[in-house]
XYZ file of C-alpha atoms in Angstrom:
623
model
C -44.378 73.640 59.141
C -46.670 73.399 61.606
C -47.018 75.149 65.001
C -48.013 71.965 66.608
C -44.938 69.568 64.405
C -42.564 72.398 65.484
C -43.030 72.222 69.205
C -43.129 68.087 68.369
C -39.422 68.531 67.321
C -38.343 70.807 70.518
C -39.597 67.798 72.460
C -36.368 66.290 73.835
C -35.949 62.560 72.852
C -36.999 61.503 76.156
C -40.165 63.717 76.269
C -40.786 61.899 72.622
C -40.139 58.494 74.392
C -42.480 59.234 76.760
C -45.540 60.575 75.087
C -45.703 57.686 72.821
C -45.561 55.475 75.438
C -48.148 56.733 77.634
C -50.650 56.634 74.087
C -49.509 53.115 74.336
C -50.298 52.048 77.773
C -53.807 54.302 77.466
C -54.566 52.154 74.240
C -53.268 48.847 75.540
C -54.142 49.069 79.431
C -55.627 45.833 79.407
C -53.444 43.720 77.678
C -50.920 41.917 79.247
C -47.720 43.154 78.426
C -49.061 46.580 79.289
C -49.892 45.506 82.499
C -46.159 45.313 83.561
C -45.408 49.003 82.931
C -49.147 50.547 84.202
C -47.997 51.408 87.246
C -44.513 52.400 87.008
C -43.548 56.442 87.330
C -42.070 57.486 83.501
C -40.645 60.624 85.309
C -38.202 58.099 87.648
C -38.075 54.902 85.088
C -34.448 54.304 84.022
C -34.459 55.375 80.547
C -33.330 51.881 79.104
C -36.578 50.094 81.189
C -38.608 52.862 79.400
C -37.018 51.722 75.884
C -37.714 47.995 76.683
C -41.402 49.381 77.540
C -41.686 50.906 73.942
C -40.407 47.745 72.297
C -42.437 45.702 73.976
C -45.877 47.237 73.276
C -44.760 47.701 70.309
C -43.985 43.960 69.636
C -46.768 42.919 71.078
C -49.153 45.073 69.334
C -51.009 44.239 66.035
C -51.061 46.664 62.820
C -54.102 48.130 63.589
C -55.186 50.611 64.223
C -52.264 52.325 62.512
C -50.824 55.149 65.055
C -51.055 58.562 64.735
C -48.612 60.404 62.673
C -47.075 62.124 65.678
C -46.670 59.237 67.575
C -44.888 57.666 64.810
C -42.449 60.653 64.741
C -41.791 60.057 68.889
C -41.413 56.674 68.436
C -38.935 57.208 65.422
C -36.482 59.712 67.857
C -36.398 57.394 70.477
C -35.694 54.548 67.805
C -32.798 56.656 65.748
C -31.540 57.650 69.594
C -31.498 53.321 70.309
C -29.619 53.031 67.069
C -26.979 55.885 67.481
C -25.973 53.880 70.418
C -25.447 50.838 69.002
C -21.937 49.643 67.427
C -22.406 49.749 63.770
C -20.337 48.132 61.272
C -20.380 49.188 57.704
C -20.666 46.654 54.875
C -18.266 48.029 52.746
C -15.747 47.433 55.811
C -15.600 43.492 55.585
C -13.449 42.044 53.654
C -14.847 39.989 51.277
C -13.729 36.441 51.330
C -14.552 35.976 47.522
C -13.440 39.395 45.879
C -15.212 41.278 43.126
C -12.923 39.979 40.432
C -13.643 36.609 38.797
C -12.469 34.188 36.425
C -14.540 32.083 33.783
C -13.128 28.750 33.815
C -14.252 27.751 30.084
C -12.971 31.348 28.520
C -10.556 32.114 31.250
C -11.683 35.669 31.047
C -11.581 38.231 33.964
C -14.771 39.810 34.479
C -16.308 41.730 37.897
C -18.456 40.215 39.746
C -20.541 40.624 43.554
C -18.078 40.396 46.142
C -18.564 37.805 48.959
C -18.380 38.183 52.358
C -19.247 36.486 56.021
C -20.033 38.375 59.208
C -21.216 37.976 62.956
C -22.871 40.036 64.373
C -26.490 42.424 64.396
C -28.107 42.756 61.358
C -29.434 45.922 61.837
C -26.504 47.369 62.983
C -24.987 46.938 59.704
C -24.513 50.643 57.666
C -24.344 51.077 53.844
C -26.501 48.495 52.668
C -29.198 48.500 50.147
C -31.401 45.769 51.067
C -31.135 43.191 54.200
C -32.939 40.220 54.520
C -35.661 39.095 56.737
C -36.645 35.281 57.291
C -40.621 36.077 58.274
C -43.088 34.048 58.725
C -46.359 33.515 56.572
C -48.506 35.698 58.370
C -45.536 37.969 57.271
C -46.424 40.429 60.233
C -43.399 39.844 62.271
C -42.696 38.579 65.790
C -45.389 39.326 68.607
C -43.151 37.360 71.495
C -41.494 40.193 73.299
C -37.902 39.660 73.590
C -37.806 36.507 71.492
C -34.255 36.221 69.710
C -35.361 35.957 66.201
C -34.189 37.601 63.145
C -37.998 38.678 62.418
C -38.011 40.115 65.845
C -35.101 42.046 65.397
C -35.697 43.668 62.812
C -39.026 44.838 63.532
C -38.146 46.424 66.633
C -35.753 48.351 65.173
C -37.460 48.787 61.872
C -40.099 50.477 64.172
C -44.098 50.289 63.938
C -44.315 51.558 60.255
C -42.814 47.899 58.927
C -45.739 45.978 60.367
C -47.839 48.317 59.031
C -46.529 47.939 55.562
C -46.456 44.422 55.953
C -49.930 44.296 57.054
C -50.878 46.461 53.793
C -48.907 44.131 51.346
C -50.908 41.227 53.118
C -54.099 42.904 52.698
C -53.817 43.574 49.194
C -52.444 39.986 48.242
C -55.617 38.279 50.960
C -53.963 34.975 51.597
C -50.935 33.560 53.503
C -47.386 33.863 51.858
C -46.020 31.390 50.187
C -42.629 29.741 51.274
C -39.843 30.575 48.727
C -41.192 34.178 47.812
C -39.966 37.873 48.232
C -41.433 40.821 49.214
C -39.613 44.418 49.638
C -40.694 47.266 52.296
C -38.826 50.569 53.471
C -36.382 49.692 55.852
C -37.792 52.735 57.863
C -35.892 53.354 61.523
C -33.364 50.788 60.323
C -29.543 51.540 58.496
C -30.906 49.356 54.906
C -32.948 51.425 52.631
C -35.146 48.334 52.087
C -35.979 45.131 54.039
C -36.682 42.222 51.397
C -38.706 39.605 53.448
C -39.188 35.931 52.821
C -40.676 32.711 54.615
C -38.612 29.667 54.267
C -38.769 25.892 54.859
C -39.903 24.715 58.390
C -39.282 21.440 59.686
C -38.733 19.360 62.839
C -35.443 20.405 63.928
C -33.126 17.241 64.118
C -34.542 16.118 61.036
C -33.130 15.470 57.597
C -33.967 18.214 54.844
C -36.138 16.821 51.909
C -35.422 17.576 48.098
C -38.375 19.459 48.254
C -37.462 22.089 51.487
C -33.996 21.888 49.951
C -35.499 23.230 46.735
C -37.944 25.921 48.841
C -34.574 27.410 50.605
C -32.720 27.762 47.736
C -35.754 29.486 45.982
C -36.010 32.038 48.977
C -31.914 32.843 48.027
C -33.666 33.434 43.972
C -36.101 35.267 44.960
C -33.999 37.779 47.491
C -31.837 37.857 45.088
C -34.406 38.628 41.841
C -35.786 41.681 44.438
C -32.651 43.233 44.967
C -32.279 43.252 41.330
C -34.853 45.332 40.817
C -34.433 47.751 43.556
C -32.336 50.751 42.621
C -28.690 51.135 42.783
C -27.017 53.466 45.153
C -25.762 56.909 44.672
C -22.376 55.228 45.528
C -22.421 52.566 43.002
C -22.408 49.863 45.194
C -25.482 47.562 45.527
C -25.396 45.621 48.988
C -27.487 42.994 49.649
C -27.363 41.426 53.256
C -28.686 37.528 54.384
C -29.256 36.892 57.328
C -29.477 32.468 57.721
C -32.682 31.591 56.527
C -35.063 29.326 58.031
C -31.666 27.959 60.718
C -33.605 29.263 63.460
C -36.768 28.066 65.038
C -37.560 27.072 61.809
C -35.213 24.396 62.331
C -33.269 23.801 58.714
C -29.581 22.257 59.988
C -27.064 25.188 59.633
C -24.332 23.014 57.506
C -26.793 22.266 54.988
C -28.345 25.557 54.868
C -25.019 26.965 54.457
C -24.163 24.797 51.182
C -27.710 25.909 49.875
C -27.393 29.557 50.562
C -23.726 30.023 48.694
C -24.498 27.154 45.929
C -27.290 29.315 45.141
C -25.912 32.812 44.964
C -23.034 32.108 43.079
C -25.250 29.887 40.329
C -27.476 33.149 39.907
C -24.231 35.286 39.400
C -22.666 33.305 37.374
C -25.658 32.908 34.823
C -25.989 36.738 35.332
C -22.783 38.806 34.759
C -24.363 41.978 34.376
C -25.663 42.407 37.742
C -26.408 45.359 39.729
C -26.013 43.845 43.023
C -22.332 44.427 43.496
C -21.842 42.773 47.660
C -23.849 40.498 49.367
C -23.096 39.548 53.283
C -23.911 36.277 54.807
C -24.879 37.689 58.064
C -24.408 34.792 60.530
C -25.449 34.067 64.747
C -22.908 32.240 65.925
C -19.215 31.571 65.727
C -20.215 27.793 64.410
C -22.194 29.194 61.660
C -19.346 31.385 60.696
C -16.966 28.613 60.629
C -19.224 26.878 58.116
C -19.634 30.326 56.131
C -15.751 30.855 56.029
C -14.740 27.068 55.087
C -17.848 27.014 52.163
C -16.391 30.203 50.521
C -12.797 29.653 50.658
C -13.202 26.210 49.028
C -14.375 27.859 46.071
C -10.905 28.953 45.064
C -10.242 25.401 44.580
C -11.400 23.755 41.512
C -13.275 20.481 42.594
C -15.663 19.836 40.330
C -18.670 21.379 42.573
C -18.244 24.936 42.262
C -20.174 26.812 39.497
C -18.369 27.977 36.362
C -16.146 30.182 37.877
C -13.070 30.487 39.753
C -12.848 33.118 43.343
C -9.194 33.475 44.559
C -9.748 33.258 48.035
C -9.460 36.625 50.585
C -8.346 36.701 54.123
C -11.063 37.356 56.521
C -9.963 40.102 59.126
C -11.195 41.835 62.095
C -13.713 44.431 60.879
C -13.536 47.688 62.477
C -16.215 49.612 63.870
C -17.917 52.461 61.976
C -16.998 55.874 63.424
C -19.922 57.039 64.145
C -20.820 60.630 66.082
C -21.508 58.448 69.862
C -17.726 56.499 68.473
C -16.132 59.960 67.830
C -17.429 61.980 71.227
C -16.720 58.906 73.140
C -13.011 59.139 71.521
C -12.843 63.181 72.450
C -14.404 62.916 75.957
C -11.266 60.674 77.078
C -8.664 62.379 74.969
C -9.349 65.781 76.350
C -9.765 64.161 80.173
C -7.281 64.963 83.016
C -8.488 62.382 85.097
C -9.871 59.030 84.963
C -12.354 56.862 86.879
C -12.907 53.058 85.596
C -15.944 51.999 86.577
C -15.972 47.986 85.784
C -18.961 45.781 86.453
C -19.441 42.154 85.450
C -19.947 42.586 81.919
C -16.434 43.392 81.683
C -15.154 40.112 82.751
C -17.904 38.128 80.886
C -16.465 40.011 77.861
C -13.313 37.736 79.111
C -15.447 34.718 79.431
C -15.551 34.734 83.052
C -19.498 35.035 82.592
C -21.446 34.427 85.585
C -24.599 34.309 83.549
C -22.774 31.334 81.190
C -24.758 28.220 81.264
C -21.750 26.689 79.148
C -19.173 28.239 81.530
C -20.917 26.625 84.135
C -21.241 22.814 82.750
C -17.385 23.507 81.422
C -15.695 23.812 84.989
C -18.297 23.121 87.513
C -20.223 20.326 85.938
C -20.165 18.574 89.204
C -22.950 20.779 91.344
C -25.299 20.672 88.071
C -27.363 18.004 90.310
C -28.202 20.436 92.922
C -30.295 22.678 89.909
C -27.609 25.523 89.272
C -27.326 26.626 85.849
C -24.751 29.221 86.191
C -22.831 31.206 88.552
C -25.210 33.910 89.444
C -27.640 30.814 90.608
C -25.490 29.907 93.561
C -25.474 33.004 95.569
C -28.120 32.885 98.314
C -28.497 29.417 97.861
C -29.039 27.380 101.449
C -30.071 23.643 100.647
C -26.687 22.302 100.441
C -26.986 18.479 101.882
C -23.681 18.729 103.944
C -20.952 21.408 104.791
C -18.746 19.222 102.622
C -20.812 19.900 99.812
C -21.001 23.403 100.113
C -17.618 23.884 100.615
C -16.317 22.216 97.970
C -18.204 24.550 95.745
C -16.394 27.553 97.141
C -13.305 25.690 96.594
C -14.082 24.940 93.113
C -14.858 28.251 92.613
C -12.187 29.987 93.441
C -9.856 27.981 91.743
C -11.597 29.102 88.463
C -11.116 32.776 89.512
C -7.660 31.778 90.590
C -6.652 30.194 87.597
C -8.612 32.336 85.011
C -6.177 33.095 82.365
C -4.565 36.777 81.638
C -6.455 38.504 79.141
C -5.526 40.988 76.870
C -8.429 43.442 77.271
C -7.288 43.905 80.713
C -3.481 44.315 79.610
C -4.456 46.579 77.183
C -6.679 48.667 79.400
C -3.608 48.846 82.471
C -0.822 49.858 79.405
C -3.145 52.685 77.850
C -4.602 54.154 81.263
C -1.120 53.792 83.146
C 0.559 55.668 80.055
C -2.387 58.353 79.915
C -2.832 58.925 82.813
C 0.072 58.664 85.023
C 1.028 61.149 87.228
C 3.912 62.908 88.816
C 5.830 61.022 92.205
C 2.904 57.789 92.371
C 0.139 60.149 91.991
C -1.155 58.505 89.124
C -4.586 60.616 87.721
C -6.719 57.533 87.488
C -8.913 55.031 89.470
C -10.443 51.699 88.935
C -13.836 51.420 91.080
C -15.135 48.146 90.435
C -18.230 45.865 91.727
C -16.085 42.950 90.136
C -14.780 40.909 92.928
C -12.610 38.690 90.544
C -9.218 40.611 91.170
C -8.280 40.826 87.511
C -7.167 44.262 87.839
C -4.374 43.713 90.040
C -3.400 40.927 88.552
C -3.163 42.282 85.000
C -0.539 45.509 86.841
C -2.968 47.788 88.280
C -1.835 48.901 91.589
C -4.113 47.504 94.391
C -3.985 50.453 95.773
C -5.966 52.314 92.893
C -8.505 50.128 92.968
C -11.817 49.656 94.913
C -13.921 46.694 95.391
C -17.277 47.761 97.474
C -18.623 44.179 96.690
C -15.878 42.126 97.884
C -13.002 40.104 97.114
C -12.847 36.326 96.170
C -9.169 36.385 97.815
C -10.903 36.579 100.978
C -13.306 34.561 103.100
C -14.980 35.775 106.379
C -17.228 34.653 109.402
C -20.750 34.446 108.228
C -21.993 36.062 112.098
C -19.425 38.937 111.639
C -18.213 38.357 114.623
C -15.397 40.844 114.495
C -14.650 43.334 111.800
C -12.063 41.433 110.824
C -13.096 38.248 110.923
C -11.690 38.274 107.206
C -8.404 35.816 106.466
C -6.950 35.101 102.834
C -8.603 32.385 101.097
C -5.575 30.736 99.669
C -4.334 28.768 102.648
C -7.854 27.396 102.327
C -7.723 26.505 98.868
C -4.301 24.956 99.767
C -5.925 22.535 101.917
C -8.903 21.495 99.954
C -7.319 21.111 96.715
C -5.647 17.941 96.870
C -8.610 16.405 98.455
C -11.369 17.168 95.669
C -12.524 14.270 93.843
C -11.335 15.059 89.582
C -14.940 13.670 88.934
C -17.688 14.850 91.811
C -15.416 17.934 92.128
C -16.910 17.220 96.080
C -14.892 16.650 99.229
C -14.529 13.792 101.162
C -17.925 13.381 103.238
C -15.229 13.116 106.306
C -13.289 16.239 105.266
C -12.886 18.896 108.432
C -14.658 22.437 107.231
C -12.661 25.000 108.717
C -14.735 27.511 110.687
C -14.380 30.959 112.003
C -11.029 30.868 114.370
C -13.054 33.393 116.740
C -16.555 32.101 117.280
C -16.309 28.666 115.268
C -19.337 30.184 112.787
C -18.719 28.619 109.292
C -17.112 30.652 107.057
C -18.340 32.346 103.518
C -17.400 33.754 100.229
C -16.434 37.828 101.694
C -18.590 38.792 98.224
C -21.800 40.804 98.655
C -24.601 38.177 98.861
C -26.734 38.953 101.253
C -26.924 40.857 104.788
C -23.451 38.306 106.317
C -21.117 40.413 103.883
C -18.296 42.361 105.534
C -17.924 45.688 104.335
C -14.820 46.870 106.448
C -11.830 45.178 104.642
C -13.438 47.563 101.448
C -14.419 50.796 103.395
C -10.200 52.096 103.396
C -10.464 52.067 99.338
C -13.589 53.974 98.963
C -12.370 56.572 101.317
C -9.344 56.079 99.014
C -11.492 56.965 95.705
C -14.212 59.536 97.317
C -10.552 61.493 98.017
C -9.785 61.195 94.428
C -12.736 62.289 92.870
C -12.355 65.634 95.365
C -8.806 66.070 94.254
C -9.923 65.504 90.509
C -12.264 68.368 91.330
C -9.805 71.062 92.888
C -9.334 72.800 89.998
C -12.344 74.041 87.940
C -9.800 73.505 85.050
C -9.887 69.487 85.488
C -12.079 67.540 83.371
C -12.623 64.243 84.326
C -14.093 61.518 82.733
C -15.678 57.876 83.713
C -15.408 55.370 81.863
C -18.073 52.772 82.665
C -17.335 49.188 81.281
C -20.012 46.211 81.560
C -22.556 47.929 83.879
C -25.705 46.594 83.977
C -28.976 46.819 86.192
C -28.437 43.900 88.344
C -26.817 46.169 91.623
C -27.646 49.740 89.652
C -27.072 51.853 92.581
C -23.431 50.686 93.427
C -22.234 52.021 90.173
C -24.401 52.974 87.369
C -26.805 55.069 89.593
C -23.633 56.560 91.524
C -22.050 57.689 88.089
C -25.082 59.141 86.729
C -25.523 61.168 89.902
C -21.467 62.203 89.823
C -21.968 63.641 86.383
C -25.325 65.627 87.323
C -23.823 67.317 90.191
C -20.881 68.419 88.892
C -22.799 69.758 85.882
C -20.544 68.114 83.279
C -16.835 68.674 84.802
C -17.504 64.957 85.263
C -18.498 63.649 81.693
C -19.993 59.733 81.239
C -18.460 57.121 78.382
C -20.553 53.929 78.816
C -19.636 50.845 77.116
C -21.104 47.181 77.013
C -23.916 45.065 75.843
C -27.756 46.278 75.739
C -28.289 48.407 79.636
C -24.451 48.249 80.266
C -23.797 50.743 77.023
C -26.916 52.804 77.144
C -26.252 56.429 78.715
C -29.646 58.558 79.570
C -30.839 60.379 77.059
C -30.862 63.977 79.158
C -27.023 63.211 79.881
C -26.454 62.743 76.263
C -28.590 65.939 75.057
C -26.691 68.034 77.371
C -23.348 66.772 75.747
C -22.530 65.257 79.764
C -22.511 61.679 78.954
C -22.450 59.099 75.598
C -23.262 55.642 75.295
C -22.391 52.384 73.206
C -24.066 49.123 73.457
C -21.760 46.701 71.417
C -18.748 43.764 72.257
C -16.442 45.889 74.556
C -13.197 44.772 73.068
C -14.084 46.284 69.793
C -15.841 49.869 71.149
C -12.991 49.910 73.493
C -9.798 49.577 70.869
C -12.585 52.422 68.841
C -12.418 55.033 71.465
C -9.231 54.414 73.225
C -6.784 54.910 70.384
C -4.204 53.208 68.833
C -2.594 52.292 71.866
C -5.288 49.849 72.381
């Protein structure tokens, strides 16, 4: 080995991260998407904004010229430190709808066969598989929209650089466009599959009706996926997994219900005309929870004999809950609270949105508040700050509607489960219970699911309580539900708006109008809140008294949208204390990404994934 590889590899992951991208913005300073990160300071840049800086120069940037060996090598540490983070299922952990065991209906003779299964979820965050599948495009170069939500994109970014460049070199060599219906196979590099098989299906208007012919092109993508993986070896293990992802149901625009029908008619024809198979699972990987409804009822009508299945007979399997794999960020996540003697829950929104109560929800939104569409709100998130109301009737009645969704929001069991595990865990002696909830939520689901109000913070407010937009007096705050009381009966079941006559209350001291006491904007009233976070700054010193403690926080659904109430406050918490205070972050994308320095030091670990499941992972059996 090298002098120069070795002091490559004592390069901490975040060191790697940032050498490759600063050869990236000095090679692409003049294209646009560099042009967003030119002037920011790596040294200071949140480690997740530098990761969305990598992938997006990366996406954005063509084949050549190839990068330089040890650039390749940064990128792939940051990559493999982006995956480790990630919830990962493992294919051999869903059950299979249609077992491995089969029946020929002419000879009624048992004989094995690929097992078949349905799941939700990531592609690439599925372990154990041979092969997974890629619906490309002709150019067969992948994705060069940042951010764009396709399966191509996906799995480029966290195949890493190396997959375009292989693509590019299989395009090279062949000199023309690929044709729809084919298959080609490249390393699956950064990514869990060995191999990535890759093939460009049917495009069409979307809306429209399928033709014989794109019918025909589909189900010769499923052939030729399906030829590939023949060829490629099998597995150390035995077992030959093949993953699909939906072909050509994207932006490609084949209808999902008859794309479904294709994709398993065609699989089980080619099995049943070849029992000797080395492919031994294949997953129907699936987007939505619509697509796995199709996927679920088209399998588990094969165990029925009517006359369209092919020449063989599945018993049908029950589909369960598929657990996640345990992997090292699972396990240290797992021993971090186990080993704790004290416990702060840090909750921000992406814990309730993991409830549905997702102010980011464009469906939530049309669902319950379909009424104030008109004024150009899409969600929840878009109302705050907004001043253009045409009366005080109008704007009221929004508060009014909106609190009676947070009202009358429905008990979850995440939150039960989360107040029976910590309570039992972590209760103390005589009320002095070792835990507290610090949350930006302002929802009050914490309470109401049996946490003790007064174990729990809320520095951005309460939607219980309403104050005097002028601040007149510090506590110019008064419980909302008198006011709800009063409006209720009045609001039209179809406007969802108030009478144009109705009388607004005001402030009882100065006659301002009255708000939503929820962090917004400067108006906000801090002092109802200030009592609890004296309550939880006296905690966290108490937690500290002994140098014996260890303490843990465990961060649920915190994003970047307010960083420094929470996120920023944690990460600081941790450094000072110089790992008596050790960091478990869970939730989707930022909200489950810890900083890599935090994680190196063994002071923090991070999972980005569906909270229910990484939560009922780490927090035991109890969950």
């Amino acid at each position: 080995m090298s002098s120069e590889h070795h002091a490559r590899e004592q390069l901490t992951a975040k060191a790697q991260m940032h050498r490759a991208l600063r050869f990236l913005l000095d090679q692409q300073h003049t294209s646009k998407q560099c042009s967003r990160f030119a002037t920011c300071d790596l040294d200071t840049l949140d480690d997740w904004y530098a990761m969305t800086a990598l992938k997006t120069m990366l996406c954005a940037r063509t084949a050549e010229p190839f990068l330089p060996l040890d650039i390749k090598e940064a990128i792939d540490t940051a990559l493999a430190y982006d995956l480790a983070s990630r919830a990962q299922v493992s294919a051999l952990d869903i059950n299979p709808i249609l077992p491995r065991r089969l029946t020929d209906r002419e000879s009624g003779k048992h004989q094995s066969g690929p097992s078949i299964s349905v799941w939700k979820g990531d592609i690439t965050t599925i372990r154990d598989c041979t092969a997974i599948v890629n619906a490309a495009n002709s150019q067969m170069l992948g994705c060069f929209i940042p951010g764009h939500k396709c399966i191509d994109n996906a799995i480029h970014t966290s195949a890493g650089p190396q997959l375009r460049e292989a693509c590019y070199a299989l395009m090279e060599e062949q000199g023309c466009l690929e044709a729809e219906g084919q298959a080609k196979v490249t390393p699956g590099y950064n990514l869990n599959s060995k191999y990535v098989i890759h093939t460009v299906g049917p495009q069409m208007s979307r809306g429209s009706v399928p033709t014989v012919e794109q019918a025909k092109m589909l189900a010769d993508c499923y052939r030729s996926c399906l030829q590939a993986a023949e060829e490629l070896p099998v597995p150390d293990s035995g077992r030959k997994v093949l993953v699909f992802c939906s072909i050509s149901t994207g932006i490609f625009g084949f209808p999902s219900a008859e794309a479904c029908s294709i994709a398993v008619r065609t699989v089980l024809e080619c099995f049943s005309h070849h029992c000797d198979s080395t492919i031994t699972d294949v997953v129907f990987d699936v987007f939505s929870e619509s697509d796995l409804d199709l996927y679920r009822h088209r399998l588990s009508e094969l165990s029925y004999d009517d006359g369209k299945s092919p020449g063989v007979v599945f018993p049908a399997g029950e589909q369960h809950i598929v657990k996640l794999y345990d992997s090292p960020s699972i396990q240290i996540a797992r021993t971090i609270i186990r080993e704790a003697d004290y416990l702060i829950l840090s909750a921000g929104a992406g814990l309730s949105a993991s409830t549905g109560l997702d102010y980011t929800s464009a469906d939530l939104f049309s669902k319950h508040l379909p009424g104030f569409k008109k004024y150009g709100f899409r969600c929840l998130y878009d109302v705050f700050g907004f001043q253009s109301w045409p009366s005080e009737q109008a704007r009221w009645s929004y508060f009014m509607n909106h609190l009676i969704i947070v009202r009358d929001w429905p008990q979850q069991e995440l939150y039960s489960n989360l107040w029976r595990t910590i309570s039992t865990r972590f209760a103390g002696d005589a009320g002095d219970d070792r835990y507290f909830v610090r949350t930006s939520n302002a929802d009050g689901l914490f309470v109401r699911h049996g946490f003790p109000a007064s174990r729990v913070s809320t520095p951005q407010g309460h939607y219980a309580q309403l104050q005097c937009i002028r601040k007149c007096r510090k506590d110019a705050v008064f419980d909302a539900a008198p006011y709800i009381a009063a409006a209720e009966p009045h609001l039209d079941p179809i406007t969802q708006h108030l009478p144009a006559d109705f009388p607004v209350p005001t402030c009882p001291y100065c006659n301002s109008n009255l708000d939503l006491c929820v962090r917004g904007g400067s108006y906000f009233n801090d002092h109802p809140f200030r009592q609890k976070e004296q309550d939880y700054r006296g905690f966290c010193e108490r937690a500290l008294e002994s140098s014996a403690n260890k303490v843990v926080i465990l961060e649920i659904g915190v994003g970047m949208s307010t960083p420094s109430v929470l996120r920023w406050h944690n990460e600081d918490l941790v450094e000072e204390s110089e790992g008596r205070i050790k960091l478990v972050r869970v939730g989707r994308d930022a909200a489950g990404s810890c900083p890599f320095d935090l994680m190196e030091q063994g002071y923090g670990v991070g999972t980005q994934g569906d909270i229910p499941d990484i939560l009922a992972a780490i927090m035991g059996s109890s969950f």
